[in-house]
Tab-separated table of N, CA and C and ligand atoms in Angstrom:
chain	number	residue	atom	x	y	z
A	2	MET	N	-37.114	-14.860	-78.719
A	2	MET	CA	-37.746	-13.640	-79.219
A	2	MET	C	-37.366	-12.440	-78.358
A	3	VAL	N	-36.924	-11.363	-78.994
A	3	VAL	CA	-36.530	-10.156	-78.240
A	3	VAL	C	-37.794	-9.372	-77.913
A	4	PRO	N	-37.980	-9.020	-76.622
A	4	PRO	CA	-39.181	-8.258	-76.290
A	4	PRO	C	-39.149	-6.872	-76.951
A	5	GLU	N	-40.304	-6.436	-77.292
A	5	GLU	CA	-40.431	-5.136	-77.968
A	5	GLU	C	-39.979	-4.029	-77.015
A	6	GLU	N	-39.204	-3.088	-77.494
A	6	GLU	CA	-38.713	-2.015	-76.616
A	6	GLU	C	-39.522	-0.745	-76.844
A	7	HIS	N	-40.191	-0.295	-75.754
A	7	HIS	CA	-40.971	0.956	-75.864
A	7	HIS	C	-40.061	2.124	-75.548
A	8	PRO	N	-40.118	3.229	-76.302
A	8	PRO	CA	-39.248	4.380	-76.017
A	8	PRO	C	-39.428	4.914	-74.590
A	9	GLN	N	-40.651	4.821	-73.996
A	9	GLN	CA	-40.886	5.323	-72.624
A	9	GLN	C	-40.070	4.511	-71.612
A	10	ASP	N	-40.016	3.157	-71.823
A	10	ASP	CA	-39.274	2.264	-70.917
A	10	ASP	C	-37.798	2.621	-70.927
A	11	ARG	N	-37.295	2.903	-72.125
A	11	ARG	CA	-35.883	3.240	-72.289
A	11	ARG	C	-35.559	4.507	-71.497
A	12	GLU	N	-36.447	5.504	-71.620
A	12	GLU	CA	-36.261	6.782	-70.903
A	12	GLU	C	-36.276	6.570	-69.395
A	13	LYS	N	-37.207	5.704	-68.965
A	13	LYS	CA	-37.341	5.404	-67.534
A	13	LYS	C	-36.051	4.788	-66.988
A	14	GLY	N	-35.472	3.852	-67.804
A	14	GLY	CA	-34.226	3.174	-67.419
A	14	GLY	C	-33.095	4.161	-67.247
A	15	VAL	N	-32.969	5.080	-68.166
A	15	VAL	CA	-31.911	6.095	-68.104
A	15	VAL	C	-32.105	6.951	-66.855
A	16	TRP	N	-33.375	7.322	-66.595
A	16	TRP	CA	-33.695	8.168	-65.445
A	16	TRP	C	-33.280	7.469	-64.140
A	17	TRP	N	-33.600	6.161	-64.011
A	17	TRP	CA	-33.251	5.413	-62.806
A	17	TRP	C	-31.741	5.309	-62.617
A	18	LEU	N	-31.036	5.127	-63.748
A	18	LEU	CA	-29.580	5.043	-63.670
A	18	LEU	C	-29.025	6.341	-63.099
A	19	GLN	N	-29.551	7.475	-63.611
A	19	GLN	CA	-29.107	8.795	-63.134
A	19	GLN	C	-29.369	8.928	-61.630
A	20	VAL	N	-30.577	8.504	-61.203
A	20	VAL	CA	-30.938	8.595	-59.776
A	20	VAL	C	-29.932	7.797	-58.952
A	21	LYS	N	-29.593	6.593	-59.425
A	21	LYS	CA	-28.659	5.741	-58.681
A	21	LYS	C	-27.277	6.381	-58.590
A	22	VAL	N	-26.763	6.883	-59.727
A	22	VAL	CA	-25.426	7.502	-59.743
A	22	VAL	C	-25.381	8.681	-58.779
A	23	TRP	N	-26.404	9.542	-58.842
A	23	TRP	CA	-26.404	10.717	-57.964
A	23	TRP	C	-26.570	10.340	-56.501
A	24	SER	N	-27.314	9.266	-56.226
A	24	SER	CA	-27.480	8.841	-54.830
A	24	SER	C	-26.149	8.376	-54.263
A	25	VAL	N	-25.432	7.570	-55.054
A	25	VAL	CA	-24.124	7.084	-54.591
A	25	VAL	C	-23.216	8.279	-54.324
A	26	ALA	N	-23.206	9.255	-55.227
A	26	ALA	CA	-22.355	10.438	-55.060
A	26	ALA	C	-22.735	11.188	-53.786
A	27	ALA	N	-24.031	11.391	-53.580
A	27	ALA	CA	-24.505	12.156	-52.413
A	27	ALA	C	-24.135	11.448	-51.116
A	28	ILE	N	-24.328	10.125	-51.085
A	28	ILE	CA	-24.008	9.369	-49.866
A	28	ILE	C	-22.506	9.438	-49.583
A	29	SER	N	-21.693	9.282	-50.622
A	29	SER	CA	-20.237	9.330	-50.432
A	29	SER	C	-19.804	10.682	-49.882
A	30	ILE	N	-20.351	11.761	-50.477
A	30	ILE	CA	-19.982	13.111	-50.023
A	30	ILE	C	-20.400	13.304	-48.567
A	31	SER	N	-21.592	12.828	-48.204
A	31	SER	CA	-22.057	12.984	-46.812
A	31	SER	C	-21.130	12.264	-45.849
A	32	LEU	N	-20.740	11.038	-46.198
A	32	LEU	CA	-19.845	10.269	-45.311
A	32	LEU	C	-18.503	10.968	-45.164
A	33	LEU	N	-17.954	11.434	-46.286
A	33	LEU	CA	-16.659	12.120	-46.235
A	33	LEU	C	-16.746	13.376	-45.378
A	34	SER	N	-17.816	14.176	-45.580
A	34	SER	CA	-17.901	15.407	-44.789
A	34	SER	C	-18.124	15.090	-43.324
A	35	ALA	N	-18.852	14.014	-43.022
A	35	ALA	CA	-19.035	13.622	-41.625
A	35	ALA	C	-17.673	13.349	-40.982
A	36	CYS	N	-16.782	12.650	-41.707
A	36	CYS	CA	-15.437	12.382	-41.196
A	36	CYS	C	-14.700	13.683	-40.925
A	37	PHE	N	-14.780	14.638	-41.860
A	37	PHE	CA	-14.089	15.913	-41.673
A	37	PHE	C	-14.645	16.682	-40.488
A	38	ILE	N	-15.972	16.646	-40.320
A	38	ILE	CA	-16.581	17.360	-39.195
A	38	ILE	C	-16.081	16.750	-37.892
A	39	VAL	N	-16.080	15.426	-37.816
A	39	VAL	CA	-15.593	14.737	-36.616
A	39	VAL	C	-14.165	15.171	-36.326
A	40	ARG	N	-13.308	15.231	-37.369
A	40	ARG	CA	-11.916	15.655	-37.202
A	40	ARG	C	-11.847	17.096	-36.696
A	41	SER	N	-12.675	17.985	-37.302
A	41	SER	CA	-12.513	19.403	-36.961
A	41	SER	C	-13.020	19.720	-35.565
A	42	VAL	N	-13.932	18.911	-34.992
A	42	VAL	CA	-14.299	19.141	-33.602
A	42	VAL	C	-13.304	18.423	-32.691
A	43	ASP	N	-12.283	17.781	-33.306
A	43	ASP	CA	-11.199	17.135	-32.586
A	43	ASP	C	-11.689	16.044	-31.647
A	44	TRP	N	-12.251	14.998	-32.205
A	44	TRP	CA	-12.644	13.828	-31.428
A	44	TRP	C	-11.422	12.956	-31.276
A	45	SER	N	-10.505	13.442	-30.442
A	45	SER	CA	-9.275	12.701	-30.246
A	45	SER	C	-9.121	12.467	-28.766
A	46	CYS	N	-8.292	11.495	-28.411
A	46	CYS	CA	-8.111	11.229	-26.987
A	46	CYS	C	-6.761	10.601	-26.698
A	47	CYS	N	-6.427	10.618	-25.408
A	47	CYS	CA	-5.191	10.020	-24.915
A	47	CYS	C	-5.586	8.973	-23.879
A	48	PRO	N	-4.724	7.957	-23.687
A	48	PRO	CA	-5.043	6.964	-22.645
A	48	PRO	C	-5.079	7.616	-21.256
A	49	THR	N	-5.717	6.960	-20.294
A	49	THR	CA	-5.755	7.425	-18.908
A	49	THR	C	-4.325	7.659	-18.418
A	50	LEU	N	-4.126	8.724	-17.668
A	50	LEU	CA	-2.828	9.115	-17.090
A	50	LEU	C	-1.888	9.755	-18.118
A	51	TRP	N	-2.296	9.846	-19.376
A	51	TRP	CA	-1.497	10.542	-20.380
A	51	TRP	C	-2.119	11.922	-20.555
A	52	SER	N	-1.297	12.934	-20.883
A	52	SER	CA	-1.851	14.269	-21.100
A	52	SER	C	-1.734	14.624	-22.569
A	53	SER	N	-2.631	15.491	-22.998
A	53	SER	CA	-2.790	15.789	-24.419
A	53	SER	C	-2.286	17.198	-24.759
A	54	PHE	N	-1.482	17.289	-25.813
A	54	PHE	CA	-1.039	18.599	-26.337
A	54	PHE	C	-0.883	18.479	-27.843
A	55	GLN	N	-1.545	19.383	-28.585
A	55	GLN	CA	-1.563	19.352	-30.054
A	55	GLN	C	-1.884	17.931	-30.527
A	56	SER	N	-1.029	17.299	-31.350
A	56	SER	CA	-1.430	15.989	-31.866
A	56	SER	C	-0.795	14.825	-31.098
A	57	SER	N	-0.234	15.118	-29.891
A	57	SER	CA	0.445	14.064	-29.124
A	57	SER	C	-0.137	13.847	-27.733
A	58	CYS	N	0.212	12.699	-27.169
A	58	CYS	CA	-0.093	12.356	-25.776
A	58	CYS	C	1.256	12.148	-25.073
A	59	TYR	N	1.337	12.559	-23.819
A	59	TYR	CA	2.591	12.461	-23.053
A	59	TYR	C	2.364	11.731	-21.745
A	60	PHE	N	3.376	10.945	-21.348
A	60	PHE	CA	3.311	10.199	-20.092
A	60	PHE	C	4.630	10.366	-19.345
A	61	VAL	N	4.539	10.735	-18.078
A	61	VAL	CA	5.753	10.886	-17.270
A	61	VAL	C	5.997	9.587	-16.517
A	62	SER	N	7.147	8.969	-16.788
A	62	SER	CA	7.516	7.739	-16.100
A	62	SER	C	8.397	8.121	-14.922
A	63	THR	N	7.941	7.810	-13.706
A	63	THR	CA	8.641	8.278	-12.505
A	63	THR	C	9.613	7.241	-11.942
A	64	VAL	N	9.719	6.073	-12.612
A	64	VAL	CA	10.761	5.126	-12.184
A	64	VAL	C	12.091	5.678	-12.660
A	65	ARG	N	13.139	5.499	-11.856
A	65	ARG	CA	14.459	5.986	-12.270
A	65	ARG	C	15.261	4.824	-12.812
A	66	GLN	N	15.526	4.886	-14.130
A	66	GLN	CA	16.287	3.831	-14.800
A	66	GLN	C	17.042	4.422	-15.988
A	67	SER	N	17.827	3.562	-16.676
A	67	SER	CA	18.681	4.025	-17.775
A	67	SER	C	17.838	4.513	-18.960
A	68	TRP	N	18.519	5.237	-19.857
A	68	TRP	CA	17.859	5.727	-21.081
A	68	TRP	C	17.325	4.552	-21.893
A	69	ALA	N	18.142	3.466	-22.040
A	69	ALA	CA	17.740	2.302	-22.836
A	69	ALA	C	16.514	1.611	-22.238
A	70	GLN	N	16.446	1.528	-20.910
A	70	GLN	CA	15.277	0.926	-20.249
A	70	GLN	C	14.024	1.756	-20.521
A	71	HIS	N	14.169	3.075	-20.437
A	71	HIS	CA	13.021	3.954	-20.717
A	71	HIS	C	12.613	3.844	-22.190
A	72	TRP	N	13.616	3.759	-23.074
A	72	TRP	CA	13.345	3.637	-24.522
A	72	TRP	C	12.446	2.422	-24.758
A	73	LYS	N	12.827	1.304	-24.114
A	73	LYS	CA	12.102	0.045	-24.246
A	73	LYS	C	10.692	0.155	-23.655
A	74	ASN	N	10.640	0.784	-22.493
A	74	ASN	CA	9.357	0.912	-21.802
A	74	ASN	C	8.357	1.762	-22.596
A	75	CYS	N	8.836	2.861	-23.174
A	75	CYS	CA	7.952	3.686	-24.021
A	75	CYS	C	7.477	2.841	-25.205
A	76	SER	N	8.402	2.090	-25.834
A	76	SER	CA	8.059	1.258	-27.002
A	76	SER	C	6.973	0.251	-26.676
A	77	MET	N	7.091	-0.367	-25.507
A	77	MET	CA	6.106	-1.381	-25.117
A	77	MET	C	4.716	-0.770	-24.965
A	78	MET	N	4.656	0.550	-24.756
A	78	MET	CA	3.356	1.217	-24.653
A	78	MET	C	2.922	1.789	-26.003
A	79	GLY	N	3.617	1.452	-27.068
A	79	GLY	CA	3.300	1.986	-28.396
A	79	GLY	C	3.692	3.440	-28.526
A	80	ALA	N	4.677	3.865	-27.697
A	80	ALA	CA	5.106	5.259	-27.696
A	80	ALA	C	6.615	5.325	-27.936
A	81	HIS	N	7.199	6.508	-27.767
A	81	HIS	CA	8.658	6.674	-27.871
A	81	HIS	C	9.044	7.762	-26.886
A	82	LEU	N	10.324	7.853	-26.546
A	82	LEU	CA	10.784	8.935	-25.662
A	82	LEU	C	10.446	10.259	-26.330
A	83	ALA	N	10.090	11.266	-25.551
A	83	ALA	CA	9.574	12.530	-26.095
A	83	ALA	C	10.554	13.233	-27.031
A	84	VAL	N	10.024	13.647	-28.163
A	84	VAL	CA	10.757	14.440	-29.153
A	84	VAL	C	10.240	15.866	-29.006
A	85	ILE	N	11.107	16.767	-28.548
A	85	ILE	CA	10.690	18.151	-28.268
A	85	ILE	C	11.091	19.031	-29.443
A	86	SER	N	10.101	19.527	-30.174
A	86	SER	CA	10.381	20.277	-31.402
A	86	SER	C	10.184	21.772	-31.277
A	87	THR	N	9.416	22.214	-30.285
A	87	THR	CA	9.153	23.654	-30.152
A	87	THR	C	9.187	24.039	-28.676
A	88	GLU	N	9.332	25.343	-28.425
A	88	GLU	CA	9.332	25.841	-27.057
A	88	GLU	C	7.951	25.634	-26.428
A	89	ASP	N	6.887	25.791	-27.249
A	89	ASP	CA	5.520	25.565	-26.739
A	89	ASP	C	5.362	24.135	-26.245
A	90	GLU	N	5.919	23.194	-27.006
A	90	GLU	CA	5.807	21.787	-26.624
A	90	GLU	C	6.551	21.565	-25.302
A	91	GLN	N	7.770	22.119	-25.196
A	91	GLN	CA	8.539	21.962	-23.954
A	91	GLN	C	7.811	22.630	-22.780
A	92	ASP	N	7.244	23.821	-23.021
A	92	ASP	CA	6.514	24.529	-21.958
A	92	ASP	C	5.337	23.704	-21.467
A	93	PHE	N	4.694	22.970	-22.392
A	93	PHE	CA	3.589	22.099	-21.979
A	93	PHE	C	4.128	20.940	-21.139
A	94	ILE	N	5.157	20.267	-21.639
A	94	ILE	CA	5.701	19.074	-20.979
A	94	ILE	C	6.152	19.373	-19.547
A	95	ILE	N	6.865	20.483	-19.362
A	95	ILE	CA	7.449	20.768	-18.040
A	95	ILE	C	6.399	21.037	-16.956
A	96	GLN	N	5.172	21.381	-17.399
A	96	GLN	CA	4.095	21.601	-16.417
A	96	GLN	C	3.855	20.378	-15.546
A	97	ASN	N	4.142	19.185	-16.079
A	97	ASN	CA	3.888	17.949	-15.328
A	97	ASN	C	5.158	17.386	-14.694
A	98	LEU	N	6.234	18.173	-14.649
A	98	LEU	CA	7.506	17.668	-14.124
A	98	LEU	C	7.843	18.283	-12.768
A	99	ASP	N	8.682	17.548	-12.025
A	99	ASP	CA	9.139	17.962	-10.697
A	99	ASP	C	10.528	18.586	-10.861
A	100	GLU	N	10.706	19.791	-10.372
A	100	GLU	CA	11.976	20.520	-10.506
A	100	GLU	C	13.167	19.787	-9.893
A	101	ASP	N	12.890	18.834	-8.997
A	101	ASP	CA	13.980	18.139	-8.311
A	101	ASP	C	14.508	16.921	-9.072
A	102	PHE	N	13.955	16.644	-10.266
A	102	PHE	CA	14.398	15.470	-11.025
A	102	PHE	C	14.754	15.838	-12.458
A	103	ALA	N	15.517	14.928	-13.092
A	103	ALA	CA	15.854	15.054	-14.511
A	103	ALA	C	15.073	13.990	-15.265
A	104	TYR	N	14.692	14.266	-16.503
A	104	TYR	CA	13.827	13.375	-17.284
A	104	TYR	C	14.467	13.093	-18.637
A	105	PHE	N	14.710	11.810	-18.917
A	105	PHE	CA	15.247	11.441	-20.230
A	105	PHE	C	14.246	11.797	-21.322
A	106	MET	N	14.769	12.280	-22.447
A	106	MET	CA	13.940	12.528	-23.622
A	106	MET	C	14.542	11.759	-24.803
A	107	GLY	N	13.885	11.817	-25.958
A	107	GLY	CA	14.279	10.980	-27.091
A	107	GLY	C	15.409	11.507	-27.937
A	108	LEU	N	16.462	12.023	-27.291
A	108	LEU	CA	17.608	12.572	-28.017
A	108	LEU	C	18.880	11.921	-27.487
A	109	SER	N	19.739	11.469	-28.410
A	109	SER	CA	21.006	10.864	-27.994
A	109	SER	C	22.055	11.041	-29.079
A	110	ASP	N	23.290	10.759	-28.677
A	110	ASP	CA	24.468	10.861	-29.545
A	110	ASP	C	25.156	9.494	-29.446
A	111	PRO	N	24.647	8.490	-30.162
A	111	PRO	CA	25.082	7.105	-29.926
A	111	PRO	C	26.585	6.882	-30.079
A	112	GLU	N	27.248	7.649	-30.965
A	112	GLU	CA	28.671	7.434	-31.236
A	112	GLU	C	29.589	8.338	-30.408
A	113	GLY	N	29.011	9.260	-29.662
A	113	GLY	CA	29.854	10.209	-28.932
A	113	GLY	C	30.552	11.191	-29.856
A	114	GLN	N	30.017	11.361	-31.069
A	114	GLN	CA	30.593	12.294	-32.048
A	114	GLN	C	29.816	13.613	-32.096
A	115	ARG	N	28.944	13.800	-31.085
A	115	ARG	CA	28.092	14.987	-31.032
A	115	ARG	C	27.170	15.071	-32.248
A	116	HIS	N	26.746	13.898	-32.722
A	116	HIS	CA	25.756	13.813	-33.804
A	116	HIS	C	24.439	13.437	-33.148
A	117	TRP	N	23.628	14.461	-32.878
A	117	TRP	CA	22.398	14.245	-32.114
A	117	TRP	C	21.307	13.642	-32.972
A	118	GLN	N	20.658	12.627	-32.414
A	118	GLN	CA	19.606	11.912	-33.151
A	118	GLN	C	18.335	11.808	-32.322
A	119	TRP	N	17.222	12.155	-32.965
A	119	TRP	CA	15.913	11.962	-32.313
A	119	TRP	C	15.456	10.519	-32.543
A	120	VAL	N	14.811	9.924	-31.539
A	120	VAL	CA	14.409	8.519	-31.636
A	120	VAL	C	13.396	8.235	-32.747
A	121	ASP	N	12.645	9.255	-33.175
A	121	ASP	CA	11.642	9.021	-34.234
A	121	ASP	C	12.136	9.491	-35.600
A	122	GLN	N	13.447	9.726	-35.703
A	122	GLN	CA	14.095	10.130	-36.973
A	122	GLN	C	13.821	11.586	-37.360
A	123	THR	N	13.147	12.358	-36.513
A	123	THR	CA	12.990	13.798	-36.772
A	123	THR	C	14.382	14.385	-36.965
A	124	PRO	N	14.621	15.185	-38.024
A	124	PRO	CA	15.959	15.766	-38.185
A	124	PRO	C	16.292	16.709	-37.020
A	125	TYR	N	17.536	16.641	-36.529
A	125	TYR	CA	17.988	17.494	-35.428
A	125	TYR	C	18.200	18.907	-35.978
A	126	ASN	N	17.445	19.854	-35.428
A	126	ASN	CA	17.500	21.233	-35.901
A	126	ASN	C	18.094	22.110	-34.800
A	127	LYS	N	19.362	22.514	-34.995
A	127	LYS	CA	20.098	23.313	-33.997
A	127	LYS	C	19.331	24.532	-33.513
A	128	SER	N	18.531	25.120	-34.418
A	128	SER	CA	17.856	26.366	-34.034
A	128	SER	C	16.594	26.102	-33.208
A	129	ALA	N	16.234	24.836	-33.014
A	129	ALA	CA	15.117	24.510	-32.123
A	129	ALA	C	15.626	23.580	-31.028
A	130	THR	N	16.674	24.009	-30.315
A	130	THR	CA	17.220	23.234	-29.198
A	130	THR	C	17.175	24.112	-27.948
A	131	PHE	N	17.122	23.474	-26.799
A	131	PHE	CA	16.965	24.219	-25.542
A	131	PHE	C	18.005	23.766	-24.528
A	132	TRP	N	19.273	23.684	-24.963
A	132	TRP	CA	20.376	23.312	-24.079
A	132	TRP	C	20.540	24.363	-22.996
A	133	HIS	N	20.854	23.902	-21.771
A	133	HIS	CA	21.270	24.830	-20.720
A	133	HIS	C	22.572	25.452	-21.177
A	134	SER	N	22.914	26.614	-20.645
A	134	SER	CA	24.174	27.225	-21.067
A	134	SER	C	25.324	26.345	-20.574
A	135	GLY	N	26.321	26.137	-21.440
A	135	GLY	CA	27.451	25.257	-21.132
A	135	GLY	C	27.218	23.800	-21.527
A	136	GLU	N	26.018	23.470	-22.005
A	136	GLU	CA	25.688	22.097	-22.423
A	136	GLU	C	25.459	22.062	-23.943
A	137	PRO	N	25.700	20.945	-24.599
A	137	PRO	CA	26.263	19.703	-24.075
A	137	PRO	C	27.769	19.865	-23.846
A	138	ASN	N	28.313	19.150	-22.864
A	138	ASN	CA	29.697	19.433	-22.463
A	138	ASN	C	30.617	18.224	-22.383
A	139	ASP	N	30.092	17.005	-22.704
A	139	ASP	CA	30.956	15.834	-22.507
A	139	ASP	C	30.571	14.710	-23.475
A	140	PRO	N	31.469	14.354	-24.407
A	140	PRO	CA	31.156	13.299	-25.384
A	140	PRO	C	30.882	11.937	-24.750
A	141	LEU	N	31.251	11.778	-23.452
A	141	LEU	CA	30.915	10.525	-22.774
A	141	LEU	C	29.470	10.560	-22.256
A	142	GLU	N	28.858	11.730	-22.313
A	142	GLU	CA	27.452	11.883	-21.913
A	142	GLU	C	26.634	11.884	-23.202
A	143	ARG	N	26.035	10.726	-23.518
A	143	ARG	CA	25.436	10.544	-24.848
A	143	ARG	C	23.916	10.525	-24.853
A	144	CYS	N	23.320	10.764	-23.702
A	144	CYS	CA	21.855	10.808	-23.628
A	144	CYS	C	21.439	12.142	-23.040
A	145	VAL	N	20.217	12.556	-23.342
A	145	VAL	CA	19.804	13.912	-22.961
A	145	VAL	C	18.627	13.883	-21.988
A	146	VAL	N	18.750	14.728	-20.971
A	146	VAL	CA	17.642	14.930	-20.025
A	146	VAL	C	17.167	16.369	-20.142
A	147	VAL	N	15.930	16.581	-19.722
A	147	VAL	CA	15.439	17.939	-19.522
A	147	VAL	C	15.349	18.082	-17.996
A	148	ASN	N	15.924	19.176	-17.473
A	148	ASN	CA	15.856	19.397	-16.025
A	148	ASN	C	15.810	20.892	-15.724
A	149	PHE	N	15.604	21.192	-14.439
A	149	PHE	CA	15.487	22.580	-13.992
A	149	PHE	C	16.795	22.975	-13.340
A	150	ARG	N	17.314	24.150	-13.703
A	150	ARG	CA	18.545	24.639	-13.059
A	150	ARG	C	18.255	25.905	-12.293
A	151	HIS	N	18.915	25.976	-11.146
A	151	HIS	CA	18.603	27.072	-10.224
A	151	HIS	C	19.166	28.429	-10.586
A	152	PRO	N	20.459	28.497	-10.966
A	152	PRO	CA	20.956	29.862	-11.248
A	152	PRO	C	20.090	30.575	-12.294
A	153	SER	N	19.728	29.847	-13.376
A	153	SER	CA	18.939	30.462	-14.462
A	153	SER	C	17.432	30.419	-14.168
A	154	ARG	N	17.038	29.562	-13.198
A	154	ARG	CA	15.626	29.264	-12.925
A	154	ARG	C	14.884	28.875	-14.205
A	155	LYS	N	15.553	28.031	-15.011
A	155	LYS	CA	14.966	27.599	-16.289
A	155	LYS	C	15.051	26.092	-16.472
A	156	TRP	N	14.069	25.566	-17.230
A	156	TRP	CA	14.117	24.184	-17.702
A	156	TRP	C	14.930	24.167	-18.981
A	157	GLY	N	15.805	23.161	-19.139
A	157	GLY	CA	16.603	23.058	-20.355
A	157	GLY	C	17.213	21.677	-20.459
A	158	TRP	N	18.027	21.487	-21.499
A	158	TRP	CA	18.599	20.166	-21.795
A	158	TRP	C	20.023	20.041	-21.277
A	159	ASN	N	20.373	18.820	-20.877
A	159	ASN	CA	21.732	18.506	-20.436
A	159	ASN	C	22.085	17.112	-20.955
A	160	ASP	N	23.310	16.953	-21.479
A	160	ASP	CA	23.769	15.609	-21.843
A	160	ASP	C	24.263	14.935	-20.566
A	161	VAL	N	23.887	13.666	-20.397
A	161	VAL	CA	24.268	12.904	-19.192
A	161	VAL	C	24.659	11.483	-19.620
A	162	HIS	N	25.235	10.727	-18.686
A	162	HIS	CA	25.557	9.323	-18.973
A	162	HIS	C	24.260	8.535	-19.167
A	163	CYS	N	24.223	7.722	-20.207
A	163	CYS	CA	22.999	6.979	-20.548
A	163	CYS	C	22.579	5.992	-19.467
A	164	HIS	N	23.557	5.552	-18.630
A	164	HIS	CA	23.226	4.562	-17.600
A	164	HIS	C	22.793	5.201	-16.288
A	165	GLU	N	22.923	6.515	-16.224
A	165	GLU	CA	22.499	7.238	-15.022
A	165	GLU	C	20.983	7.037	-14.863
A	166	PRO	N	20.514	6.603	-13.675
A	166	PRO	CA	19.072	6.372	-13.540
A	166	PRO	C	18.299	7.689	-13.405
A	167	GLU	N	17.396	7.930	-14.326
A	167	GLU	CA	16.572	9.147	-14.301
A	167	GLU	C	15.128	8.790	-14.644
A	168	LYS	N	14.233	9.741	-14.459
A	168	LYS	CA	12.834	9.563	-14.887
A	168	LYS	C	12.781	9.813	-16.399
A	169	SER	N	11.588	9.769	-16.991
A	169	SER	CA	11.512	10.030	-18.436
A	169	SER	C	10.121	10.486	-18.858
A	170	ILE	N	10.044	10.912	-20.105
A	170	ILE	CA	8.756	11.313	-20.701
A	170	ILE	C	8.567	10.518	-21.988
A	171	CYS	N	7.425	9.813	-22.092
A	171	CYS	CA	7.067	9.116	-23.343
A	171	CYS	C	6.066	9.979	-24.112
A	172	GLU	N	6.083	9.802	-25.423
A	172	GLU	CA	5.161	10.532	-26.300
A	172	GLU	C	4.564	9.567	-27.324
A	173	MET	N	3.290	9.756	-27.636
A	173	MET	CA	2.683	8.991	-28.740
A	173	MET	C	1.682	9.864	-29.465
A	174	MET	N	1.302	9.467	-30.692
A	174	MET	CA	0.288	10.189	-31.452
A	174	MET	C	-1.053	10.044	-30.780
A	175	LYS	N	-1.856	11.105	-30.797
A	175	LYS	CA	-3.220	11.039	-30.274
A	175	LYS	C	-4.012	10.007	-31.063
A	176	ILE	N	-5.027	9.495	-30.425
A	176	ILE	CA	-5.933	8.544	-31.069
A	176	ILE	C	-7.111	9.354	-31.624
A	177	TYR	N	-7.361	9.272	-32.931
A	177	TYR	CA	-8.494	9.983	-33.544
A	177	TYR	C	-9.656	9.023	-33.728
A	178	LEU	N	-10.839	9.450	-33.301
A	178	LEU	CA	-12.032	8.591	-33.406
A	178	LEU	C	-12.669	8.717	-34.800
B	15	MMA	C1	27.063	17.197	-13.815
B	15	MMA	C2	26.335	16.451	-14.934
B	15	MMA	C3	26.776	16.977	-16.267
B	15	MMA	C4	26.604	18.458	-16.312
B	15	MMA	C5	27.357	19.119	-15.185
B	15	MMA	C6	27.134	20.620	-15.163
B	15	MMA	C7	29.183	17.275	-12.804
B	15	MMA	O1	28.405	16.825	-13.862
B	15	MMA	O2	24.959	16.628	-14.794
B	15	MMA	O3	26.039	16.410	-17.297
B	15	MMA	O4	27.067	18.936	-17.559
B	15	MMA	O5	26.892	18.592	-13.964
B	15	MMA	O6	27.870	21.219	-14.164
B	16	CA	CA1	26.316	17.534	-19.493
């Protein structure tokens, strides 16, 4: 036997359904906006001993070893050799460097054809490069360091032999909470 349906009960059912739909919508919107608020106050962080700039973390490795060894070492930390895309980024990085050393970065010319490649596949943009004057100067020098030069009193890039032992800079994405 089908129970008798009262029109008031039917109305009540519709009303409850509406309440449920709107509650789900309200809760979802609140959660989403909470995520955005957390992002906009920048709840991000870098591991201990790493420094933070824009959306990246940087680590200066002071052991002197080949470019390939540094490449591997950055990878093992979930990072990569630093990809320098702007002058602001380079200005930040050099603050933690010693003028008496050269630091490998994530740029190389694996074939010696002067085809520069960033380790994270960022396209090489000639107009955002910071080569020292006269550099790059030798196709046998297939890895790039950033170092300080005295005549110009400037930090800039130099191509060097990949096996030359130098320090390096690793970079990774910031961790967002
Ligand atoms: C060194 C080496 C090169 C660089 C020249 C500049 C002698 O070689 O660092 O990579 O281009 O110096 O004089
Ligand atoms: Ca050079």
